[in-house]
Amino acid sequence: MGRLLPLILPLLLAGCADLRMPWSERDPAVEVTVAPDADAPRPETRPDDTATIAPMGASGLTAAALDRPSSAERAAAQAGAGQEGRLLGETLASLGAPGETGFWLVTGLVSEPVQGRVESEAGQSVGVELRPSGREPGAGSEISLSALRALDLSLSSLAPLRVYSVR
């Protein structure tokens, strides 16, 4: 043990280097603040913040204003509502692109566009064009604004739907 003490003692004392000892005089740490140069890239100024966007319904477009299917499209959707078909499955649907008119459902339940019908939990149904999404069948679907309104469903919810193929 006596031979190891001279080897271990310097290691133990080296670990105490940060302790303030009465005989050690150190300068206090100096904080340095670096300011960017005048030619350093800076973020662009924002446009005038006084311009605000009106919420939907106040002075913006309403769902009724965006829902503009032709009378032929609406008649075809209503006619498709009464058709029987083969049940493809069930899906949760959210609102798709509101600017894309027509009655459609983008879903993973089909691999090519076909005519079909969707039915809500309340029993209301509407004829739609079933479009493939390229995703798995259980990955959810997107439904057109016109079809969502025809089913009398909330625009902001996930709607459980039964999807039928009509050929």
Coordinates of N, CA and C in Angstrom, one line a residue:
M1 N 0.8 -1.2 0.0 CA 0.0 0.0 0.0 C 0.9 1.2 0.0
G2 N 2.0 1.2 0.7 CA 2.9 2.3 0.8 C 3.5 2.7 -0.6
R3 N 3.6 1.7 -1.4 CA 4.2 2.0 -2.8 C 3.1 2.6 -3.7
L4 N 1.9 2.3 -3.5 CA 0.8 2.8 -4.3 C 0.4 4.2 -4.0
L5 N 0.6 4.7 -2.7 CA 0.2 6.0 -2.3 C 0.8 7.1 -3.1
P6 N 2.1 7.1 -3.5 CA 2.6 8.2 -4.3 C 2.0 8.2 -5.7
L7 N 1.5 7.0 -6.2 CA 0.9 7.0 -7.5 C -0.6 7.5 -7.4
I8 N -1.3 7.2 -6.4 CA -2.7 7.5 -6.3 C -2.9 8.9 -5.8
L9 N -2.0 9.5 -4.9 CA -2.2 10.8 -4.4 C -2.3 11.9 -5.4
P10 N -1.4 11.9 -6.5 CA -1.6 13.0 -7.5 C -2.9 12.9 -8.2
L11 N -3.4 11.6 -8.4 CA -4.7 11.5 -9.1 C -5.9 12.0 -8.2
L12 N -5.8 11.8 -6.9 CA -6.8 12.3 -6.0 C -6.8 13.8 -5.9
L13 N -5.6 14.4 -5.9 CA -5.5 15.8 -5.8 C -5.9 16.5 -7.1
A14 N -5.7 15.8 -8.2 CA -6.1 16.4 -9.5 C -7.6 16.6 -9.6
G15 N -8.3 15.7 -9.0 CA -9.8 15.8 -9.0 C -10.3 16.9 -8.1
C16 N -9.5 17.5 -7.3 CA -9.9 18.6 -6.5 C -9.5 20.0 -7.1
A17 N -9.2 20.0 -8.3 CA -8.7 21.2 -9.0 C -9.7 22.3 -9.0
D18 N -11.0 22.0 -9.0 CA -12.0 23.0 -9.1 C -12.5 23.5 -7.8
L19 N -12.0 22.9 -6.7 CA -12.3 23.4 -5.4 C -11.6 24.7 -5.0
R20 N -12.2 25.6 -4.4 CA -11.5 26.8 -3.9 C -10.7 26.5 -2.7
M21 N -9.4 26.7 -2.8 CA -8.5 26.5 -1.7 C -8.1 27.9 -1.2
P22 N -7.9 28.1 0.1 CA -7.5 29.4 0.5 C -6.2 29.9 -0.1
W23 N -5.3 29.0 -0.5 CA -4.0 29.4 -1.0 C -4.0 29.6 -2.5
S24 N -5.2 29.2 -3.2 CA -5.2 29.4 -4.6 C -6.0 30.7 -5.0
E25 N -5.4 31.5 -5.8 CA -6.0 32.7 -6.2 C -6.4 32.6 -7.7
R26 N -7.7 32.7 -8.0 CA -8.2 32.6 -9.3 C -8.9 33.8 -9.7
D27 N -8.9 34.1 -11.0 CA -9.7 35.2 -11.5 C -11.1 34.7 -11.6
P28 N -12.1 35.5 -11.3 CA -13.5 35.1 -11.5 C -13.8 34.9 -13.0
A29 N -14.7 34.1 -13.3 CA -15.0 33.8 -14.7 C -15.5 35.1 -15.4
V30 N -15.1 35.4 -16.6 CA -15.5 36.5 -17.3 C -16.5 36.1 -18.4
E31 N -17.6 36.8 -18.4 CA -18.7 36.5 -19.4 C -18.4 37.3 -20.6
V32 N -18.5 36.7 -21.8 CA -18.2 37.4 -23.1 C -19.5 37.3 -23.9
T33 N -20.0 38.4 -24.4 CA -21.1 38.5 -25.3 C -20.6 38.9 -26.6
V34 N -21.0 38.1 -27.6 CA -20.6 38.3 -29.0 C -21.8 38.9 -29.8
A35 N -21.7 40.0 -30.3 CA -22.8 40.6 -31.1 C -22.5 40.3 -32.6
P36 N -23.5 40.0 -33.4 CA -23.3 39.7 -34.8 C -22.8 40.9 -35.6
D37 N -22.1 40.6 -36.6 CA -21.6 41.7 -37.5 C -22.8 42.4 -38.2
A38 N -22.5 43.6 -38.7 CA -23.6 44.3 -39.4 C -24.0 43.6 -40.7
D39 N -23.1 42.9 -41.3 CA -23.4 42.2 -42.5 C -23.9 40.7 -42.3
A40 N -24.1 40.3 -41.1 CA -24.6 39.0 -40.8 C -26.1 38.9 -41.3
P41 N -26.4 37.7 -41.8 CA -27.8 37.5 -42.3 C -28.8 37.6 -41.2
R42 N -29.9 38.3 -41.4 CA -30.9 38.5 -40.4 C -32.3 38.1 -41.1
P43 N -33.2 37.7 -40.2 CA -34.6 37.4 -40.8 C -35.2 38.6 -41.4
E44 N -36.0 38.2 -42.5 CA -36.7 39.3 -43.2 C -37.8 39.9 -42.3
T45 N -38.1 41.1 -42.5 CA -39.2 41.8 -41.7 C -40.5 41.2 -42.1
R46 N -41.4 41.1 -41.2 CA -42.7 40.5 -41.4 C -43.6 41.6 -42.1
P47 N -44.6 41.1 -42.8 CA -45.5 42.1 -43.4 C -46.4 42.7 -42.2
D48 N -47.1 43.8 -42.6 CA -47.8 44.5 -41.6 C -48.8 43.5 -40.8
D49 N -48.7 43.5 -39.5 CA -49.5 42.5 -38.7 C -50.9 43.0 -38.5
T50 N -51.3 44.2 -39.0 CA -52.6 44.7 -38.8 C -53.6 44.0 -39.8
A51 N -53.1 43.4 -40.9 CA -54.0 42.6 -41.8 C -54.3 41.3 -41.2
T52 N -55.5 41.0 -41.0 CA -55.9 39.7 -40.4 C -56.8 39.0 -41.4
I53 N -56.9 37.7 -41.2 CA -57.8 36.9 -42.1 C -59.0 36.6 -41.3
A54 N -60.1 36.9 -41.9 CA -61.4 36.7 -41.3 C -61.7 35.2 -41.1
P55 N -62.3 34.8 -40.0 CA -62.6 33.4 -39.9 C -63.8 33.0 -40.8
M56 N -63.9 31.7 -41.1 CA -65.0 31.2 -42.0 C -66.3 31.6 -41.3
G57 N -67.2 32.1 -42.1 CA -68.5 32.5 -41.6 C -68.7 33.9 -41.3
A58 N -67.6 34.6 -40.9 CA -67.7 36.0 -40.6 C -67.8 36.8 -41.9
S59 N -66.7 36.8 -42.7 CA -66.8 37.4 -44.0 C -66.1 36.5 -45.0
G60 N -65.6 35.3 -44.6 CA -65.0 34.4 -45.5 C -66.0 33.5 -46.2
L61 N -65.5 32.6 -46.9 CA -66.4 31.6 -47.6 C -67.0 30.6 -46.7
T62 N -68.3 30.3 -46.9 CA -69.0 29.3 -46.1 C -68.9 28.0 -46.8
A63 N -69.3 26.9 -46.1 CA -69.3 25.6 -46.7 C -70.3 25.6 -47.9
A64 N -71.4 26.3 -47.8 CA -72.4 26.3 -48.8 C -71.8 27.0 -50.1
A65 N -71.0 28.0 -49.9 CA -70.4 28.7 -51.0 C -69.4 27.8 -51.7
L66 N -68.7 27.0 -51.0 CA -67.7 26.1 -51.6 C -68.3 24.9 -52.2
D67 N -69.5 24.5 -51.8 CA -70.2 23.3 -52.3 C -71.0 23.7 -53.5
R68 N -70.4 23.4 -54.7 CA -71.0 23.8 -56.0 C -71.1 22.7 -57.0
P69 N -71.7 21.6 -56.6 CA -71.9 20.6 -57.7 C -73.0 21.0 -58.7
S70 N -72.9 20.5 -59.9 CA -73.9 20.7 -60.9 C -75.1 20.0 -60.5
S71 N -76.2 20.4 -61.1 CA -77.5 19.7 -60.8 C -77.4 18.2 -61.3
A72 N -76.7 18.0 -62.4 CA -76.5 16.6 -62.9 C -75.7 15.7 -61.9
E73 N -74.7 16.3 -61.3 CA -73.9 15.6 -60.3 C -74.8 15.3 -59.1
R74 N -75.5 16.3 -58.6 CA -76.4 16.1 -57.5 C -77.5 15.0 -57.7
A75 N -78.0 15.0 -58.9 CA -79.1 14.0 -59.3 C -78.4 12.6 -59.4
A76 N -77.2 12.5 -59.9 CA -76.6 11.2 -60.0 C -76.2 10.7 -58.6
A77 N -75.8 11.6 -57.7 CA -75.5 11.2 -56.3 C -76.7 10.7 -55.6
Q78 N -77.9 11.4 -55.8 CA -79.1 11.0 -55.2 C -79.6 9.6 -55.7
A79 N -79.4 9.4 -57.0 CA -79.9 8.2 -57.7 C -79.0 7.0 -57.2
G80 N -77.7 7.3 -57.0 CA -76.8 6.2 -56.5 C -77.0 5.9 -55.0
A81 N -77.7 6.7 -54.3 CA -78.0 6.5 -52.9 C -78.9 5.3 -52.7
G82 N -79.8 5.0 -53.6 CA -80.7 3.9 -53.5 C -80.2 2.6 -54.1
Q83 N -79.1 2.6 -54.7 CA -78.6 1.4 -55.4 C -78.0 0.4 -54.3
E84 N -78.3 -0.9 -54.6 CA -77.6 -1.9 -53.7 C -76.2 -2.1 -54.3
G85 N -75.4 -2.7 -53.5 CA -74.0 -3.0 -53.9 C -73.3 -4.0 -53.0
R86 N -72.1 -4.2 -53.3 CA -71.3 -5.2 -52.5 C -70.6 -4.3 -51.5
L87 N -70.7 -4.7 -50.2 CA -70.0 -4.1 -49.1 C -68.5 -4.3 -49.2
L88 N -67.7 -3.2 -49.4 CA -66.3 -3.2 -49.4 C -65.6 -3.2 -48.1
G89 N -66.3 -2.5 -47.2 CA -65.7 -2.3 -45.8 C -66.2 -1.1 -45.2
E90 N -65.6 -0.8 -44.0 CA -65.9 0.4 -43.3 C -64.7 1.3 -43.2
T91 N -64.9 2.6 -43.1 CA -63.7 3.5 -43.1 C -64.1 4.7 -42.2
L92 N -63.1 5.4 -41.8 CA -63.3 6.7 -41.1 C -62.9 7.7 -42.2
A93 N -63.8 8.7 -42.4 CA -63.5 9.6 -43.5 C -63.5 11.1 -42.9
S94 N -62.5 11.8 -43.4 CA -62.4 13.2 -43.1 C -62.7 14.0 -44.4
L95 N -62.9 15.3 -44.2 CA -63.1 16.2 -45.3 C -61.9 16.2 -46.3
G96 N -62.1 16.0 -47.5 CA -61.0 16.1 -48.5 C -60.9 17.5 -49.0
A97 N -60.3 17.7 -50.2 CA -60.0 19.0 -50.7 C -61.4 19.7 -51.0
P98 N -61.7 20.8 -50.3 CA -63.0 21.4 -50.4 C -63.2 22.1 -51.8
G99 N -62.1 22.4 -52.4 CA -62.2 23.1 -53.8 C -62.5 22.1 -54.9
E100 N -62.3 20.8 -54.6 CA -62.6 19.8 -55.7 C -64.0 19.4 -55.6
T101 N -64.8 19.8 -56.6 CA -66.2 19.5 -56.6 C -66.6 18.1 -57.0
G102 N -67.8 17.8 -56.7 CA -68.3 16.5 -57.1 C -68.6 15.6 -55.8
F103 N -69.0 14.4 -56.1 CA -69.3 13.4 -55.0 C -68.3 12.3 -55.2
W104 N -67.3 12.2 -54.3 CA -66.3 11.3 -54.3 C -65.8 10.9 -53.0
L105 N -65.1 9.7 -52.9 CA -64.4 9.2 -51.7 C -63.1 8.6 -52.1
V106 N -62.0 9.2 -51.6 CA -60.7 8.6 -51.8 C -60.4 7.7 -50.7
T107 N -60.2 6.4 -51.1 CA -60.1 5.3 -50.1 C -59.1 4.2 -50.5
G108 N -58.6 3.5 -49.5 CA -57.8 2.4 -49.8 C -58.6 1.1 -50.0
L109 N -59.9 1.2 -50.0 CA -60.7 0.0 -50.2 C -60.9 -0.4 -51.7
V110 N -60.4 0.5 -52.6 CA -60.5 0.2 -54.0 C -59.1 0.4 -54.6
S111 N -58.9 -0.3 -55.7 CA -57.6 -0.2 -56.4 C -57.7 0.6 -57.7
E112 N -58.9 0.8 -58.2 CA -59.2 1.6 -59.4 C -60.5 2.3 -59.2
P113 N -60.7 3.4 -59.9 CA -62.0 4.2 -59.7 C -63.2 3.4 -60.1
V114 N -64.2 3.4 -59.3 CA -65.4 2.7 -59.5 C -66.6 3.5 -58.9
Q115 N -67.8 3.3 -59.4 CA -68.9 3.9 -58.8 C -69.3 3.2 -57.5
G116 N -69.8 3.9 -56.5 CA -70.1 3.3 -55.3 C -71.1 4.1 -54.5
R117 N -71.3 3.7 -53.3 CA -72.2 4.3 -52.4 C -71.6 4.3 -51.0
V118 N -71.8 5.4 -50.2 CA -71.4 5.4 -48.9 C -72.6 5.7 -48.0
E119 N -72.6 5.0 -46.8 CA -73.7 5.1 -45.9 C -73.2 5.5 -44.5
S120 N -73.8 6.5 -43.9 CA -73.4 6.9 -42.6 C -74.0 6.0 -41.5
E121 N -73.6 6.2 -40.3 CA -74.2 5.4 -39.2 C -75.7 5.7 -39.0
A122 N -76.1 6.9 -39.4 CA -77.5 7.3 -39.2 C -78.4 6.6 -40.4
G123 N -77.7 6.0 -41.3 CA -78.5 5.3 -42.4 C -78.6 6.1 -43.7
Q124 N -78.1 7.4 -43.7 CA -78.2 8.2 -44.9 C -77.1 7.7 -45.8
S125 N -77.4 7.7 -47.1 CA -76.4 7.3 -48.1 C -76.4 8.2 -49.3
V126 N -75.3 8.2 -50.0 CA -75.2 9.0 -51.2 C -74.3 8.3 -52.2
G127 N -74.6 8.4 -53.5 CA -73.7 7.8 -54.5 C -72.5 8.6 -54.7
V128 N -71.3 7.9 -54.8 CA -70.0 8.6 -55.0 C -69.2 7.9 -56.0
E129 N -68.2 8.6 -56.5 CA -67.1 7.9 -57.2 C -66.1 7.5 -56.2
L130 N -65.8 6.2 -56.2 CA -64.7 5.7 -55.3 C -63.4 5.7 -56.0
R131 N -62.5 6.5 -55.4 CA -61.1 6.7 -56.0 C -60.1 6.0 -55.1
P132 N -59.1 5.4 -55.7 CA -58.1 4.7 -54.9 C -57.1 5.8 -54.3
S133 N -56.7 5.5 -53.1 CA -55.8 6.4 -52.4 C -54.4 5.8 -52.4
G134 N -54.2 4.5 -52.7 CA -52.9 3.9 -52.7 C -52.4 3.5 -51.3
R135 N -53.3 3.7 -50.3 CA -52.9 3.4 -48.9 C -53.6 2.0 -48.6
E136 N -53.3 1.6 -47.4 CA -53.9 0.4 -46.9 C -55.4 0.6 -46.7
P137 N -56.3 -0.4 -46.7 CA -57.7 -0.2 -46.6 C -58.1 0.4 -45.2
G138 N -57.4 0.2 -44.2 CA -57.7 0.7 -42.9 C -57.1 2.1 -42.6
A139 N -56.5 2.7 -43.6 CA -55.7 3.9 -43.4 C -56.6 5.2 -43.4
G140 N -57.9 5.0 -43.5 CA -58.8 6.2 -43.5 C -59.1 6.7 -44.9
S141 N -60.0 7.6 -45.1 CA -60.4 8.0 -46.4 C -60.7 9.5 -46.3
E142 N -60.8 10.1 -47.5 CA -61.2 11.5 -47.6 C -62.4 11.6 -48.5
I143 N -63.4 12.4 -48.0 CA -64.7 12.5 -48.7 C -64.9 13.9 -49.2
S144 N -65.6 14.1 -50.3 CA -65.8 15.4 -50.8 C -66.8 16.2 -49.9
L145 N -66.7 17.5 -50.1 CA -67.5 18.4 -49.3 C -69.0 18.2 -49.6
S146 N -69.3 18.0 -50.9 CA -70.7 17.8 -51.4 C -71.2 16.5 -50.8
A147 N -70.5 15.4 -50.8 CA -70.9 14.2 -50.2 C -71.1 14.3 -48.7
L148 N -70.2 14.9 -48.0 CA -70.3 15.1 -46.6 C -71.5 15.9 -46.2
R149 N -71.8 16.9 -47.0 CA -73.0 17.7 -46.7 C -74.3 16.9 -47.0
A150 N -74.3 16.1 -48.1 CA -75.4 15.3 -48.4 C -75.7 14.3 -47.4
L151 N -74.7 13.8 -46.7 CA -74.9 12.9 -45.6 C -75.2 13.6 -44.3
D152 N -75.2 14.9 -44.3 CA -75.5 15.7 -43.1 C -74.5 15.4 -41.9
L153 N -73.2 15.4 -42.3 CA -72.2 15.1 -41.3 C -71.4 16.4 -41.0
S154 N -70.8 16.4 -39.9 CA -70.0 17.5 -39.5 C -68.7 17.6 -40.4
L155 N -68.4 18.8 -40.8 CA -67.2 19.0 -41.6 C -65.9 18.8 -40.9
S156 N -65.9 18.9 -39.6 CA -64.7 18.8 -38.8 C -64.5 17.5 -38.1
S157 N -65.3 16.5 -38.3 CA -65.2 15.2 -37.6 C -64.7 14.1 -38.5
L158 N -64.3 13.0 -37.9 CA -64.0 11.8 -38.6 C -65.3 11.0 -38.6
A159 N -65.8 10.8 -39.8 CA -67.1 10.1 -40.0 C -67.0 8.7 -40.3
P160 N -67.5 7.8 -39.5 CA -67.5 6.3 -39.8 C -68.5 6.1 -40.9
L161 N -68.0 5.4 -42.0 CA -68.9 5.2 -43.2 C -68.8 3.7 -43.6
R162 N -69.9 3.2 -44.2 CA -69.8 1.9 -44.8 C -69.7 2.2 -46.3
V163 N -68.8 1.5 -47.0 CA -68.5 1.7 -48.4 C -69.0 0.6 -49.2
Y164 N -69.8 0.9 -50.2 CA -70.3 -0.2 -51.1 C -69.9 0.1 -52.6
S165 N -69.6 -1.0 -53.3 CA -69.3 -0.9 -54.7 C -70.5 -1.1 -55.5
V166 N -70.9 -0.3 -56.4 CA -72.1 -0.4 -57.3 C -71.6 -0.6 -58.7
R167 N -71.9 -1.7 -59.3 CA -71.5 -1.9 -60.7 C -72.6 -2.3 -61.6

